Amino acid sequence: MLSNVYSKTYVQSSRDGFWLFRSILFDRLMPVLESAAQSDSPVDVHELNYATTMDFISCWLFGLGNDSNFIRDVETRRKYLGWHFGRSEHYFWFAEMPTLTQWLQNIGIHLCPKWVDEANGEMQAYLLQLCRCANQSMQTEIAETERAQRTRPVVYSQLADSLKASFTNPEEGEKKQVSEEIELHIASELLDHVIAGMDTSAITLTYLLWEMSQHPEHQLALRKDLGKLSPTLVLENSHTLPSARAVDALPYLQSVIMETLRLHPAIPGPQPRITPPTPTSIAGSPPLPGGVRVSAQAYSLHRNKEVYGKADEWQPKRWLYIEPGKNEEPLRWFWAFGSGGRGCIGKNFAMQGKLTPQTCQPHAAQPSSIWSGSLTNHPELKFVVAAIYSNFTTTIVDDAGIEQVDGYTGPPAGNQLKLKFTRLVSEGPEGDRRPRIYLPGDLGYVAPEDQS
């Protein structure tokens, strides 16, 4: 019902995707970072990452113009994140013991504080309002001149059309309006998309920025690759975006993201399954009886030292030298998005490119041929990282509590990461970009070695 609107081919050809990515990057996110760089103010990127990923996923679901707009709307953002973070602390009871939790609640015993139910209700009401805005926007056509401010509610419209067909009696004819019953079904489904799409990408961005901020040499290496894009993602080119294929041809960007997903998976916790009724062997184990709960988790798989040498260290270059038929084990053990029927449906939206042995070769002659598999045209992770490091360097101001929470999801224990952003000057004769030094009142700038 929905897999096609998250598929590589759909996102790759989507004009709605182009406009929402351009708008969020250059009309919302980059101005915030530019302002912080000018004022020399630290940015809590963990909160900003949640705002950014919420804007991306809500735009894809409900359309640009009907979305959360959390990057700009700080008050609503903090209210929503307060509900989200508060309820997340009590995730165990709803996830692991839903029947017991509900049964006890029916007789007046609350394993979770009552305000958790209130927070859930507020989040549901907020999503229902976004659904209604999306439904209203479907009643009018979008002119091409409006694309920069308004896009089609891609996922909402697909789900609404499918459900209307399911709920319509053929003798009654087609229902053009979304009924209240259908509306509630849609809101329930898309709440899951919002939570999953916001959480995982935000956590990944936080740890990627944290690792990069400790390693200026990786920032420089990535920046050299980003300088090969045409057009580049510098602020002066804010009217357009480079092609997906061009971004896909940057192996260092892919490696930085892959290594972050490996060492800091947003979902490090167990993925439980129940064995079938008859005794079953799993991965060479002795036969397991039916009805037994088993699980695997990315955290453990990604720290196998026999597969990932120095597995506890962040080393993006490990992904650059995978050769076909020789050392493909790192790919086989990589499980950041799960796999099979329960794998992440939104991985093509979140990330561009599927790492295969062919994609990892750093000396491939033709960039257009080295990337295969899960291509998408305007995925959030790659474009956000590319836009940031095309325009800024980052350094750590405060990373207290950066260790990952020991749970199903793994955000920072301190729920914050403050970074300093320094603007880069225009390209030099060799394509280098250097830190920009702002003068009082932003009257101009000079490179560090040019200061008197």
Short mmCIF file of C-alpha atoms in Angstrom, two decimals:
data_model
loop_
_atom_site.label_atom_id
_atom_site.label_comp_id
_atom_site.label_asym_id
_atom_site.label_seq_id
_atom_site.Cartn_x
_atom_site.Cartn_y
_atom_site.Cartn_z
CA MET A 1 0.00 0.00 0.00
CA LEU A 2 2.81 2.43 0.85
CA SER A 3 6.04 0.75 -0.17
CA ASN A 4 6.00 2.39 -3.60
CA VAL A 5 6.11 5.98 -2.25
CA TYR A 6 9.19 5.07 -0.24
CA SER A 7 10.85 3.18 -3.10
CA LYS A 8 14.05 4.34 -4.72
CA THR A 9 12.43 4.91 -8.12
CA TYR A 10 9.55 6.95 -6.72
CA VAL A 11 11.67 9.24 -4.57
CA GLN A 12 14.23 9.52 -7.36
CA SER A 13 11.68 10.91 -9.79
CA SER A 14 9.70 13.03 -7.31
CA ARG A 15 9.52 16.75 -7.99
CA ASP A 16 7.86 17.13 -4.61
CA GLY A 17 10.99 15.61 -3.08
CA PHE A 18 13.23 18.10 -4.86
CA TRP A 19 11.32 21.12 -3.65
CA LEU A 20 10.85 20.04 -0.06
CA PHE A 21 14.54 19.19 0.30
CA ARG A 22 15.65 22.47 -1.23
CA SER A 23 13.26 24.43 0.98
CA ILE A 24 14.19 22.73 4.26
CA LEU A 25 17.92 22.93 3.60
CA PHE A 26 18.24 26.46 2.29
CA ASP A 27 15.17 28.31 3.57
CA ARG A 28 15.14 26.83 7.07
CA LEU A 29 18.23 24.96 8.28
CA MET A 30 21.12 26.88 6.71
CA PRO A 31 19.88 30.32 7.91
CA VAL A 32 19.82 29.02 11.51
CA LEU A 33 23.41 27.81 11.25
CA GLU A 34 24.54 30.95 9.43
CA SER A 35 23.05 33.13 12.17
CA ALA A 36 24.76 31.08 14.87
CA ALA A 37 28.09 31.35 13.06
CA GLN A 38 27.77 35.13 12.74
CA SER A 39 26.94 35.57 16.43
CA ASP A 40 29.47 32.93 17.54
CA SER A 41 26.66 31.19 19.45
CA PRO A 42 26.66 27.44 20.16
CA VAL A 43 23.85 25.37 18.67
CA ASP A 44 22.15 22.45 20.41
CA VAL A 45 22.28 20.28 17.32
CA HIS A 46 20.47 17.38 18.96
CA GLU A 47 17.30 19.44 19.31
CA LEU A 48 17.84 21.01 15.89
CA ASN A 49 18.32 17.56 14.34
CA TYR A 50 14.94 16.49 15.69
CA ALA A 51 13.40 19.64 14.22
CA THR A 52 15.07 19.01 10.86
CA THR A 53 14.12 15.36 10.56
CA MET A 54 10.57 16.07 11.72
CA ASP A 55 10.26 18.72 9.01
CA PHE A 56 11.58 16.30 6.39
CA ILE A 57 9.31 13.39 7.26
CA SER A 58 6.22 15.54 7.84
CA CYS A 59 6.76 17.28 4.48
CA TRP A 60 6.93 13.91 2.73
CA LEU A 61 3.84 12.69 4.56
CA PHE A 62 1.66 15.81 4.54
CA GLY A 63 3.25 18.16 2.00
CA LEU A 64 5.38 21.28 2.26
CA GLY A 65 3.13 23.94 3.74
CA ASN A 66 1.21 21.41 5.86
CA ASP A 67 4.26 20.20 7.77
CA SER A 68 5.57 20.76 11.31
CA ASN A 69 7.97 23.61 10.41
CA PHE A 70 9.82 22.87 13.67
CA ILE A 71 13.08 24.49 12.55
CA ARG A 72 11.34 27.86 12.63
CA ASP A 73 8.53 27.22 15.14
CA VAL A 74 10.68 26.74 18.26
CA GLU A 75 7.81 27.00 20.73
CA THR A 76 5.74 24.23 19.16
CA ARG A 77 8.87 22.15 18.58
CA ARG A 78 9.84 22.18 22.26
CA LYS A 79 6.32 21.42 23.35
CA TYR A 80 6.11 18.43 21.00
CA LEU A 81 9.58 17.15 21.91
CA GLY A 82 8.66 17.44 25.57
CA TRP A 83 5.78 15.04 24.99
CA HIS A 84 7.95 12.77 22.85
CA PHE A 85 10.96 12.51 25.16
CA GLY A 86 8.80 12.18 28.26
CA ARG A 87 6.81 9.24 26.95
CA SER A 88 9.91 7.55 25.56
CA GLU A 89 11.20 6.94 29.09
CA HIS A 90 8.24 4.61 29.67
CA TYR A 91 8.46 2.76 26.34
CA PHE A 92 9.24 -0.59 27.99
CA TRP A 93 5.75 -1.22 29.39
CA PHE A 94 3.89 -0.48 26.16
CA ALA A 95 6.37 -2.39 24.00
CA GLU A 96 7.09 -5.44 26.14
CA MET A 97 3.93 -5.90 28.20
CA PRO A 98 1.10 -4.15 26.35
CA THR A 99 -1.64 -6.56 27.47
CA LEU A 100 -0.69 -6.43 31.14
CA THR A 101 -0.26 -2.64 31.00
CA GLN A 102 -3.71 -2.14 29.47
CA TRP A 103 -5.41 -4.66 31.78
CA LEU A 104 -3.99 -3.04 34.91
CA GLN A 105 -4.87 0.39 33.59
CA ASN A 106 -8.50 -0.73 33.15
CA ILE A 107 -8.73 -1.51 36.88
CA GLY A 108 -7.03 1.73 37.90
CA ILE A 109 -3.42 0.60 38.25
CA HIS A 110 -1.05 2.68 36.13
CA LEU A 111 2.40 1.27 35.43
CA CYS A 112 3.15 4.55 33.66
CA PRO A 113 2.32 8.03 34.99
CA LYS A 114 -1.02 9.40 33.82
CA TRP A 115 0.73 12.28 32.08
CA VAL A 116 2.17 9.74 29.62
CA ASP A 117 -1.36 9.10 28.36
CA GLU A 118 -1.89 12.85 28.19
CA ALA A 119 1.30 13.25 26.16
CA ASN A 120 0.19 10.49 23.80
CA GLY A 121 -3.14 12.25 23.40
CA GLU A 122 -1.48 15.57 22.60
CA MET A 123 0.78 13.98 19.98
CA GLN A 124 -2.17 12.19 18.40
CA ALA A 125 -4.18 15.41 18.27
CA TYR A 126 -1.25 17.22 16.67
CA LEU A 127 -0.89 14.54 13.98
CA LEU A 128 -4.62 14.56 13.34
CA GLN A 129 -4.42 18.29 12.66
CA LEU A 130 -1.60 17.75 10.14
CA CYS A 131 -3.75 15.08 8.47
CA ARG A 132 -6.65 17.50 8.15
CA CYS A 133 -4.40 20.16 6.63
CA ALA A 134 -3.12 17.60 4.13
CA ASN A 135 -6.65 16.51 3.27
CA GLN A 136 -7.70 20.10 2.70
CA SER A 137 -4.69 20.77 0.44
CA MET A 138 -5.63 17.81 -1.77
CA GLN A 139 -8.75 19.67 -2.88
CA THR A 140 -6.75 22.14 -5.01
CA GLU A 141 -4.13 21.66 -7.70
CA ILE A 142 -0.57 22.89 -7.07
CA ALA A 143 0.85 25.18 -9.74
CA GLU A 144 4.52 24.74 -10.66
CA THR A 145 5.18 28.30 -9.47
CA GLU A 146 3.98 27.28 -5.99
CA ARG A 147 6.38 24.38 -5.59
CA ALA A 148 8.87 26.32 -3.46
CA GLN A 149 6.17 26.88 -0.82
CA ARG A 150 3.79 23.97 -1.33
CA THR A 151 4.08 20.33 -2.36
CA ARG A 152 1.72 17.39 -2.61
CA PRO A 153 1.11 15.28 0.54
CA VAL A 154 2.81 12.25 -1.01
CA VAL A 155 2.27 9.56 1.61
CA TYR A 156 -1.04 10.91 2.93
CA SER A 157 -2.62 11.00 -0.52
CA GLN A 158 -1.43 7.48 -1.35
CA LEU A 159 -2.79 6.09 1.91
CA ALA A 160 -6.04 8.04 1.63
CA ASP A 161 -6.70 6.80 -1.91
CA SER A 162 -5.98 3.20 -0.90
CA LEU A 163 -8.21 3.32 2.17
CA LYS A 164 -11.06 5.05 0.36
CA ALA A 165 -11.05 2.19 -2.14
CA SER A 166 -11.08 -0.35 0.71
CA PHE A 167 -13.89 1.34 2.61
CA THR A 168 -16.07 2.15 -0.41
CA ASN A 169 -19.00 -0.04 -1.43
CA PRO A 170 -18.79 -0.43 -5.23
CA GLU A 171 -22.52 0.24 -5.49
CA GLU A 172 -22.10 3.62 -3.79
CA GLY A 173 -19.47 4.84 -6.21
CA GLU A 174 -16.18 6.52 -5.42
CA LYS A 175 -15.93 8.64 -2.28
CA LYS A 176 -13.97 11.78 -2.97
CA GLN A 177 -13.79 12.90 0.68
CA VAL A 178 -11.91 11.23 3.50
CA SER A 179 -14.42 10.09 6.11
CA GLU A 180 -13.77 10.43 9.85
CA GLU A 181 -13.19 6.68 10.11
CA ILE A 182 -10.59 6.73 7.34
CA GLU A 183 -9.04 9.85 8.80
CA LEU A 184 -8.41 8.09 12.12
CA HIS A 185 -6.90 5.08 10.34
CA ILE A 186 -4.56 7.39 8.44
CA ALA A 187 -3.55 9.36 11.53
CA SER A 188 -2.81 6.16 13.44
CA GLU A 189 -0.59 4.81 10.67
CA LEU A 190 1.26 8.04 10.00
CA LEU A 191 2.00 8.66 13.68
CA ASP A 192 4.25 5.60 13.47
CA HIS A 193 5.96 7.04 10.39
CA VAL A 194 6.58 10.34 12.14
CA ILE A 195 8.04 8.82 15.31
CA ALA A 196 10.26 6.38 13.42
CA GLY A 197 11.35 8.88 10.78
CA MET A 198 12.15 11.64 13.26
CA ASP A 199 13.90 9.60 15.98
CA THR A 200 16.27 7.46 13.97
CA SER A 201 17.56 10.10 11.58
CA ALA A 202 17.96 12.70 14.34
CA ILE A 203 19.99 10.35 16.52
CA THR A 204 22.19 9.38 13.57
CA LEU A 205 22.84 13.03 12.69
CA THR A 206 23.71 13.86 16.29
CA TYR A 207 26.38 11.17 16.51
CA LEU A 208 27.71 11.90 13.04
CA LEU A 209 28.17 15.58 13.92
CA TRP A 210 29.75 14.61 17.24
CA GLU A 211 32.27 12.29 15.61
CA MET A 212 33.07 14.72 12.79
CA SER A 213 33.56 17.55 15.28
CA GLN A 214 36.29 15.52 16.97
CA HIS A 215 38.04 14.83 13.68
CA PRO A 216 38.80 17.94 11.58
CA GLU A 217 40.80 15.72 9.22
CA HIS A 218 37.60 13.92 8.27
CA GLN A 219 35.84 17.25 7.75
CA LEU A 220 38.61 18.26 5.36
CA ALA A 221 38.49 14.96 3.47
CA LEU A 222 34.72 15.19 3.12
CA ARG A 223 34.90 18.82 2.05
CA LYS A 224 37.29 17.95 -0.78
CA ASP A 225 34.76 15.46 -2.11
CA LEU A 226 31.88 17.91 -1.70
CA GLY A 227 33.77 20.48 -3.75
CA LYS A 228 33.44 18.16 -6.77
CA LEU A 229 29.66 18.56 -6.85
CA SER A 230 28.16 20.66 -9.62
CA PRO A 231 26.40 22.70 -8.51
CA THR A 232 27.92 22.63 -5.05
CA LEU A 233 25.78 22.92 -1.92
CA VAL A 234 27.23 26.27 -0.84
CA LEU A 235 24.73 28.90 0.24
CA GLU A 236 25.33 30.93 -2.90
CA ASN A 237 23.69 28.08 -4.89
CA SER A 238 20.58 27.93 -2.71
CA HIS A 239 18.20 27.96 -5.68
CA THR A 240 19.07 24.43 -6.74
CA LEU A 241 20.52 21.08 -5.67
CA PRO A 242 23.11 18.75 -7.17
CA SER A 243 21.82 15.55 -8.68
CA ALA A 244 21.40 12.43 -6.62
CA ARG A 245 23.90 10.61 -8.81
CA ALA A 246 26.52 13.25 -8.14
CA VAL A 247 26.04 12.98 -4.40
CA ASP A 248 26.03 9.20 -4.66
CA ALA A 249 29.45 9.35 -6.31
CA LEU A 250 31.02 10.66 -3.08
CA PRO A 251 32.29 7.54 -1.31
CA TYR A 252 33.63 9.49 1.67
CA LEU A 253 30.18 10.85 2.49
CA GLN A 254 28.73 7.35 2.25
CA SER A 255 31.49 5.98 4.47
CA VAL A 256 30.99 8.63 7.16
CA ILE A 257 27.29 7.80 7.37
CA MET A 258 27.82 4.05 7.28
CA GLU A 259 30.39 4.17 10.07
CA THR A 260 28.11 6.30 12.23
CA LEU A 261 25.23 3.88 11.69
CA ARG A 262 27.54 1.01 12.59
CA LEU A 263 29.06 2.41 15.79
CA HIS A 264 26.04 4.43 16.94
CA PRO A 265 22.93 2.68 15.58
CA ALA A 266 19.80 4.66 16.38
CA ILE A 267 18.06 1.36 17.17
CA PRO A 268 20.69 -0.65 19.07
CA GLY A 269 18.12 -2.69 20.99
CA PRO A 270 16.78 -6.18 20.31
CA GLN A 271 14.44 -7.07 17.47
CA PRO A 272 12.42 -9.94 19.03
CA ARG A 273 10.76 -12.76 17.13
CA ILE A 274 8.90 -15.93 18.21
CA THR A 275 10.07 -19.29 16.87
CA PRO A 276 7.57 -21.27 14.78
CA PRO A 277 5.62 -24.16 16.37
CA THR A 278 7.98 -26.89 15.18
CA PRO A 279 11.59 -27.03 16.49
CA THR A 280 13.77 -24.71 14.41
CA SER A 281 17.51 -24.19 14.07
CA ILE A 282 18.62 -20.56 13.75
CA ALA A 283 22.06 -19.65 12.41
CA GLY A 284 23.41 -23.08 13.17
CA SER A 285 21.99 -23.33 16.67
CA PRO A 286 20.58 -26.55 18.15
CA PRO A 287 16.85 -26.94 17.40
CA LEU A 288 14.83 -24.43 19.42
CA PRO A 289 11.35 -25.34 20.67
CA GLY A 290 8.33 -23.51 19.31
CA GLY A 291 7.05 -20.36 20.94
CA VAL A 292 10.47 -19.22 22.20
CA ARG A 293 11.37 -15.54 21.98
CA VAL A 294 14.68 -14.91 20.21
CA SER A 295 16.26 -11.67 19.08
CA ALA A 296 19.20 -10.04 17.32
CA GLN A 297 20.43 -6.50 17.81
CA ALA A 298 22.51 -4.12 15.73
CA TYR A 299 24.63 -3.09 18.70
CA SER A 300 26.11 -6.58 19.08
CA LEU A 301 26.35 -7.37 15.37
CA HIS A 302 28.19 -4.12 14.67
CA ARG A 303 30.80 -4.72 17.36
CA ASN A 304 31.98 -8.10 16.16
CA LYS A 305 35.75 -7.59 16.29
CA GLU A 306 36.36 -10.48 13.92
CA VAL A 307 34.44 -8.58 11.27
CA TYR A 308 35.16 -4.96 12.21
CA GLY A 309 38.76 -4.57 13.31
CA LYS A 310 38.96 -2.01 16.15
CA ALA A 311 35.20 -2.25 16.29
CA ASP A 312 34.89 0.28 19.13
CA GLU A 313 36.53 3.03 17.09
CA TRP A 314 34.88 5.34 14.54
CA GLN A 315 36.85 4.72 11.34
CA PRO A 316 34.97 5.76 8.19
CA LYS A 317 37.78 4.59 5.92
CA ARG A 318 37.01 0.96 6.74
CA TRP A 319 34.15 1.21 4.20
CA LEU A 320 36.34 2.53 1.37
CA TYR A 321 38.29 -0.64 0.75
CA ILE A 322 35.71 -3.41 0.48
CA GLU A 323 36.50 -5.52 -2.58
CA PRO A 324 34.06 -7.86 -4.36
CA GLY A 325 34.50 -11.46 -3.28
CA LYS A 326 37.22 -10.67 -0.75
CA ASN A 327 36.10 -8.76 2.33
CA GLU A 328 32.34 -8.39 2.13
CA GLU A 329 31.70 -9.53 5.72
CA PRO A 330 31.23 -5.94 7.02
CA LEU A 331 28.29 -5.58 4.64
CA ARG A 332 26.75 -8.89 5.66
CA TRP A 333 26.88 -7.96 9.35
CA PHE A 334 25.59 -4.41 8.87
CA TRP A 335 22.03 -4.24 10.24
CA ALA A 336 21.21 -0.60 10.97
CA PHE A 337 17.94 -0.80 9.00
CA GLY A 338 16.98 -4.36 9.85
CA SER A 339 16.13 -6.69 6.98
CA GLY A 340 13.34 -8.66 5.36
CA GLY A 341 9.66 -7.87 5.73
CA ARG A 342 10.27 -6.03 8.99
CA GLY A 343 13.08 -3.89 7.62
CA CYS A 344 12.85 -0.10 7.70
CA ILE A 345 10.39 1.04 5.02
CA GLY A 346 11.84 4.56 5.07
CA LYS A 347 15.52 3.73 4.55
CA ASN A 348 15.40 4.97 0.95
CA PHE A 349 14.04 8.32 2.13
CA ALA A 350 16.53 8.58 4.98
CA MET A 351 19.63 7.56 3.11
CA GLN A 352 20.83 7.69 -0.46
CA GLY A 353 22.53 4.68 -1.90
CA LYS A 354 22.89 1.12 -0.77
CA LEU A 355 26.46 0.16 0.02
CA THR A 356 27.52 -2.74 -2.15
CA PRO A 357 31.05 -3.92 -2.94
CA GLN A 358 30.93 -1.92 -6.17
CA THR A 359 30.02 1.28 -4.35
CA CYS A 360 32.99 1.12 -2.00
CA GLN A 361 35.81 1.24 -4.52
CA PRO A 362 37.40 4.68 -4.18
CA HIS A 363 39.11 4.66 -7.58
CA ALA A 364 36.19 3.78 -9.84
CA ALA A 365 36.56 5.54 -13.17
CA GLN A 366 32.94 6.48 -13.78
CA PRO A 367 30.98 7.87 -10.79
CA SER A 368 27.71 7.17 -12.54
CA SER A 369 28.44 3.45 -12.55
CA ILE A 370 29.84 2.81 -9.09
CA TRP A 371 26.60 3.20 -7.17
CA SER A 372 23.98 0.50 -7.41
CA GLY A 373 21.03 -0.67 -5.39
CA SER A 374 18.98 1.60 -3.19
CA LEU A 375 19.30 5.00 -4.88
CA THR A 376 17.05 7.86 -3.93
CA ASN A 377 17.06 11.35 -5.33
CA HIS A 378 16.92 13.68 -2.33
CA PRO A 379 17.49 11.71 0.89
CA GLU A 380 17.76 13.62 4.11
CA LEU A 381 20.88 12.23 5.78
CA LYS A 382 23.24 12.71 2.88
CA PHE A 383 21.97 16.10 1.85
CA VAL A 384 21.94 17.50 5.40
CA VAL A 385 25.50 16.35 6.07
CA ALA A 386 26.69 17.54 2.66
CA ALA A 387 25.06 20.95 3.09
CA ILE A 388 26.51 21.45 6.56
CA TYR A 389 30.10 20.57 5.67
CA SER A 390 29.96 22.44 2.37
CA ASN A 391 29.44 25.63 4.36
CA PHE A 392 30.75 25.16 7.90
CA THR A 393 33.28 23.52 10.14
CA THR A 394 32.08 22.20 13.49
CA THR A 395 33.71 21.93 16.91
CA ILE A 396 32.38 20.66 20.23
CA VAL A 397 31.27 23.15 22.89
CA ASP A 398 29.43 20.81 25.27
CA ASP A 399 28.95 17.07 24.84
CA ALA A 400 28.01 16.16 28.40
CA GLY A 401 25.84 13.05 28.45
CA ILE A 402 26.74 12.03 24.89
CA GLU A 403 26.84 8.30 25.76
CA GLN A 404 23.97 6.39 24.21
CA VAL A 405 21.03 5.31 26.34
CA ASP A 406 20.91 1.55 26.95
CA GLY A 407 17.51 0.87 25.41
CA TYR A 408 15.68 -0.04 22.25
CA THR A 409 16.45 3.40 20.81
CA GLY A 410 19.80 4.98 21.62
CA PRO A 411 19.69 8.78 21.93
CA PRO A 412 22.30 10.62 24.03
CA ALA A 413 21.70 10.25 27.76
CA GLY A 414 22.03 14.01 28.17
CA ASN A 415 19.61 14.73 25.29
CA GLN A 416 21.86 17.51 24.03
CA LEU A 417 24.99 18.29 22.01
CA LYS A 418 26.22 21.84 21.61
CA LEU A 419 28.49 22.65 18.69
CA LYS A 420 30.13 25.75 17.30
CA PHE A 421 29.66 26.40 13.57
CA THR A 422 32.30 28.37 11.67
CA ARG A 423 31.45 29.62 8.19
CA LEU A 424 33.78 28.77 5.33
CA VAL A 425 35.11 31.33 2.85
CA SER A 426 34.79 31.03 -0.91
CA GLU A 427 36.83 28.46 -2.75
CA GLY A 428 40.53 29.20 -3.12
CA PRO A 429 42.72 28.52 -6.16
CA GLU A 430 42.90 24.81 -5.27
CA GLY A 431 39.26 24.42 -4.34
CA ASP A 432 39.88 24.69 -0.60
CA ARG A 433 37.42 26.43 1.68
CA ARG A 434 38.73 28.10 4.84
CA PRO A 435 37.08 29.32 8.06
CA ARG A 436 35.35 32.64 7.69
CA ILE A 437 36.13 35.30 10.30
CA TYR A 438 33.23 37.66 10.99
CA LEU A 439 33.97 41.26 11.88
CA PRO A 440 31.76 43.39 14.17
CA GLY A 441 28.48 44.07 12.43
CA ASP A 442 29.38 41.51 9.77
CA LEU A 443 31.06 44.21 7.68
CA GLY A 444 33.09 41.61 5.92
CA TYR A 445 35.41 38.74 6.55
CA VAL A 446 39.03 37.74 6.20
CA ALA A 447 40.78 34.42 6.23
CA PRO A 448 42.74 33.72 9.45
CA GLU A 449 46.19 34.24 7.91
CA ASP A 450 45.07 37.55 6.39
CA GLN A 451 44.21 39.18 9.74
CA SER A 452 46.42 42.06 10.81
#
